[in-house]
Tab-separated table of C-alpha atoms in Angstrom:
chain	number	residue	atom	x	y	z
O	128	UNK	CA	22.141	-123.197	5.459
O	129	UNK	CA	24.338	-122.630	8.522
O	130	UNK	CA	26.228	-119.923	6.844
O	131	UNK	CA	22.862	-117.830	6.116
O	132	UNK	CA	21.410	-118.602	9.541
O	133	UNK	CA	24.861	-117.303	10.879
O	134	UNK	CA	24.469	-114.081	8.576
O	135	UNK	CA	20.936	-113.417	9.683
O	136	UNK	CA	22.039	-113.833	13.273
O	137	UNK	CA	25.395	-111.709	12.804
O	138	UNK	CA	23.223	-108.704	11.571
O	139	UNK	CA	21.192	-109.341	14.442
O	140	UNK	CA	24.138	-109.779	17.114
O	141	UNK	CA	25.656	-106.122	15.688
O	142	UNK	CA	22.074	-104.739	16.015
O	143	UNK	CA	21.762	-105.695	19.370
O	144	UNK	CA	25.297	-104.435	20.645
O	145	UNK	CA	24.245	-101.011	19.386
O	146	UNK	CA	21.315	-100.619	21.150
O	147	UNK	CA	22.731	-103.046	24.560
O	148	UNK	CA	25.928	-102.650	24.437
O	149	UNK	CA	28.611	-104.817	25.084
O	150	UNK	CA	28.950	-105.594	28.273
O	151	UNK	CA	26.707	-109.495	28.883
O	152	UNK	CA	25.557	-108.754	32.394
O	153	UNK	CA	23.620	-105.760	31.390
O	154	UNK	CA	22.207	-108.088	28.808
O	155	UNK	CA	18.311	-109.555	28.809
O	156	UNK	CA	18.837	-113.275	30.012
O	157	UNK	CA	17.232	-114.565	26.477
O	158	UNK	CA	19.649	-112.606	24.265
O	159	UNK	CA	22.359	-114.057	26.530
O	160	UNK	CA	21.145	-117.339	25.568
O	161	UNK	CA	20.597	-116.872	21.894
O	162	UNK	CA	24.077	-115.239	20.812
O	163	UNK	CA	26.216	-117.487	22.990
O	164	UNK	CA	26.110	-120.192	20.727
O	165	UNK	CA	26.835	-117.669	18.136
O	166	UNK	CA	29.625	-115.904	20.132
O	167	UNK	CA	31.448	-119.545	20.625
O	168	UNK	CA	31.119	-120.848	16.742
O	169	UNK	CA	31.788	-117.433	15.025
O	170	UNK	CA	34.779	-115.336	14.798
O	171	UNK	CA	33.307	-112.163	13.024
O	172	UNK	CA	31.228	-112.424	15.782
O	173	UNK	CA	34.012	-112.076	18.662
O	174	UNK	CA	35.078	-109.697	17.036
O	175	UNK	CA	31.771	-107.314	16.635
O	176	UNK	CA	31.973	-107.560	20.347
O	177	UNK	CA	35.510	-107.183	20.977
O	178	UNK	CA	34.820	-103.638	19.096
O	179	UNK	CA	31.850	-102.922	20.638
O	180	UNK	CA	34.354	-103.180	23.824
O	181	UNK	CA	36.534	-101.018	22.736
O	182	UNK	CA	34.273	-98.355	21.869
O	183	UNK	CA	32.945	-98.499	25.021
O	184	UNK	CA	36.203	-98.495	27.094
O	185	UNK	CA	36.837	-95.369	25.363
O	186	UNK	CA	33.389	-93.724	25.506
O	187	UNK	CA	33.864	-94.693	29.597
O	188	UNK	CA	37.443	-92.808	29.888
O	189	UNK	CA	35.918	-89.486	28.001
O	190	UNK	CA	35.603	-86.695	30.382
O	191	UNK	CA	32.634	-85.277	30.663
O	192	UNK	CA	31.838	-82.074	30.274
O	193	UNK	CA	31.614	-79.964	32.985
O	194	UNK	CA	28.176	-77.730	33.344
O	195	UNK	CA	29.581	-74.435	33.456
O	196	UNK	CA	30.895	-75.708	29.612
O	197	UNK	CA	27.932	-76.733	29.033
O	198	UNK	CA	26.045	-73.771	29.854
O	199	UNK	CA	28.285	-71.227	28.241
O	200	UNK	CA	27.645	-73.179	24.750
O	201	UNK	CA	24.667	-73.151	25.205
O	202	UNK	CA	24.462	-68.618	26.023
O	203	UNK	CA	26.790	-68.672	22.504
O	204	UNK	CA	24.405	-70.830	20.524
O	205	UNK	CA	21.584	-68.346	21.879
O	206	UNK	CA	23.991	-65.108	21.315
O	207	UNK	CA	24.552	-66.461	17.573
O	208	UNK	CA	20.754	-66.969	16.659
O	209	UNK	CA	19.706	-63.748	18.218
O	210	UNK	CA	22.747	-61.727	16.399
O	211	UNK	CA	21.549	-63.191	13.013
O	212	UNK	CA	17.742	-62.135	13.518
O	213	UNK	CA	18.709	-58.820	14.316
O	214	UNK	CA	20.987	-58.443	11.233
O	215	UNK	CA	18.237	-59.998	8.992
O	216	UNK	CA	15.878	-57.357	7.839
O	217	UNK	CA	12.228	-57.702	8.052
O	218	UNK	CA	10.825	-59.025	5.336
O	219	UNK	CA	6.790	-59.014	4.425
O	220	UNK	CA	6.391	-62.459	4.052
O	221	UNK	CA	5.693	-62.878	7.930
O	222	UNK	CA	2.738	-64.025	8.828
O	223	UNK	CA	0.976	-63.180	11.708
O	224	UNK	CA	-0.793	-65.940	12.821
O	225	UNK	CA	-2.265	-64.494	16.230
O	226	UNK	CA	-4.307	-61.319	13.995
O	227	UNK	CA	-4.962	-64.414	11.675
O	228	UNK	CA	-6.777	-66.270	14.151
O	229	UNK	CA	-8.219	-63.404	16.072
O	230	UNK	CA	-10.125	-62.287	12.788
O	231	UNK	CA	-11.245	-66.034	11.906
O	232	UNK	CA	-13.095	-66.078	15.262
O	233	UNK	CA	-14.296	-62.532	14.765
O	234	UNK	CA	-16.254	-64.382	11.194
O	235	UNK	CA	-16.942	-67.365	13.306
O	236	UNK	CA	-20.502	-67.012	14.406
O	237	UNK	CA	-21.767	-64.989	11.144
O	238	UNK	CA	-19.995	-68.262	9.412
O	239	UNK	CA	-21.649	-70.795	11.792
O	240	UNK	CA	-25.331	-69.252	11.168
O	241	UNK	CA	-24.582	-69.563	7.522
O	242	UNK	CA	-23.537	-73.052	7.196
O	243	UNK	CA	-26.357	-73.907	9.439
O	244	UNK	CA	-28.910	-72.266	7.603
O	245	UNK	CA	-28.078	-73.646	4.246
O	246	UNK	CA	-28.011	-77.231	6.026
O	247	UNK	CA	-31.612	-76.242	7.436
O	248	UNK	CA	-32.770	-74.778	4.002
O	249	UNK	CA	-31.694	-78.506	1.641
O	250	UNK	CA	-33.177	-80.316	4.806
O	251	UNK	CA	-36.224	-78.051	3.916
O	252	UNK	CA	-36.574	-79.004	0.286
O	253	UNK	CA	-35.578	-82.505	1.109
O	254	UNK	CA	-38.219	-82.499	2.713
O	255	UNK	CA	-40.549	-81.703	0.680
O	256	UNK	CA	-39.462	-82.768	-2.650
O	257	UNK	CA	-39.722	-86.416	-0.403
O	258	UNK	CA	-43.224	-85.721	0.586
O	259	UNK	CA	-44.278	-84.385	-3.248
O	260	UNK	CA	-45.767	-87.030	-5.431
O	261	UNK	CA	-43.101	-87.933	-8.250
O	262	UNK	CA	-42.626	-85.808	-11.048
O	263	UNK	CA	-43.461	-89.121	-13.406
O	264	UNK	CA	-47.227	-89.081	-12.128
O	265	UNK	CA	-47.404	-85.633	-12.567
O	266	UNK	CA	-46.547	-85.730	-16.573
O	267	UNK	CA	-48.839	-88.637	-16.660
O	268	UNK	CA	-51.966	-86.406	-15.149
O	269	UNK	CA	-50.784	-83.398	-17.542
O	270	UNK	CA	-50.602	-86.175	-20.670
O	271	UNK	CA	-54.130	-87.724	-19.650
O	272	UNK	CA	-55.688	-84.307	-19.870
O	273	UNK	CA	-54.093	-83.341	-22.977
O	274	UNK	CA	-55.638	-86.623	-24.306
O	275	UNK	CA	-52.677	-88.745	-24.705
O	276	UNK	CA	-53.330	-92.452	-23.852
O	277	UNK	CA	-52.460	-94.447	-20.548
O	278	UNK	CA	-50.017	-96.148	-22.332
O	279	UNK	CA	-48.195	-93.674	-23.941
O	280	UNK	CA	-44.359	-94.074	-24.539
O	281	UNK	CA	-41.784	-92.171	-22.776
O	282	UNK	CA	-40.727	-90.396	-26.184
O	283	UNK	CA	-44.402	-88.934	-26.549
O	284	UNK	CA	-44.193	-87.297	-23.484
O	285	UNK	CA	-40.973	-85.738	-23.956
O	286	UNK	CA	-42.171	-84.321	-27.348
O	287	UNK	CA	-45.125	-82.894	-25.872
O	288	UNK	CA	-42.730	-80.815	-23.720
O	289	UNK	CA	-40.353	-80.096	-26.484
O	290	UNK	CA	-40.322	-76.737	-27.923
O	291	UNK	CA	-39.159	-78.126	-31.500
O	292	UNK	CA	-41.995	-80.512	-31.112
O	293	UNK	CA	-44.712	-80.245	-34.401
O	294	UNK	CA	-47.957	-80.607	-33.471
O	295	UNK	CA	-47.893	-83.321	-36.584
O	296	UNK	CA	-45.957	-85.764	-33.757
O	297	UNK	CA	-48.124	-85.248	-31.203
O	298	UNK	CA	-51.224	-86.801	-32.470
């Protein structure tokens, strides 16, 4: 059990030098706390941290470089990128995005009164197919004045519509 608690905590210990660091001070009080225990029992531990020390003894003794450097990479990485656009040729794959846009906006307001009129037209029929008695009572009215009985079955009224219908099955 303490070997897998140590594992667990090991992982944890190297995570937490990455981000923090090694040196303790500039550690959060609480992490202090937890790996100390850790730090005193363990010897992988001690050494993650003895590492981590190294690494940043030598990071600290690395000179730095200086901004004129730093500048002048950066004008070559520029130079570079604009030499190899200017060698490529053109190709017709490019899109233009901004006549793209331009002509979307141009079909904007003919698209707008369009979608808008087809929303007004189904609210229309919505409308009144909802105020429109059903289509059931209006078979039944049709069937009563053909003669067919209250009671008819749904299969007699779909044969009286039917255009193979014989006039034999309708009576």
């Amino acid at each position: 059990m303490a070997v897998d608690k140590d594992t667990a905590e090991l992982a944890a210990f190297e995570e937490f030098l990455e981000v923090h660091g090694a040196r303790a001070e500039r550690w959060p009080e609480a992490a202090r706390e937890r790996f100390r225990p850790l730090l005193e029992r363990n010897a992988r531990a001690r050494e993650l941290l003895a590492e981590a020390r190294v690494l940043e003894t030598l990071l600290d003794r690395a000179p730095l470089p200086s901004a004129d450097r730093t500048e002048a990479l950066a004008n070559r990485i520029v130079a570079v990128a604009a030499a190899e656009k200017a060698n490529q040729p053109s190709t017709g794959n490019v899109i233009d995005l901004a006549a793209r846009r331009q002509a979307r906006t141009m079909l904007m307001p003919r698209s707008r009164w369009q979608v808008a009129s087809a929303l007004a037209a189904s609210l229309l029929v919505g409308i009144y197919l909802g105020a429109s008695p059903p289509v059931t009572s209006a078979i039944e009215t049709i069937a009563a004045a053909v003669g067919l009985e209250d009671e008819a079955e749904d299969s007699d009224l779909v044969l009286m519509y039917s255009a193979v219908a014989d006039e034999e099955e309708l009576i």
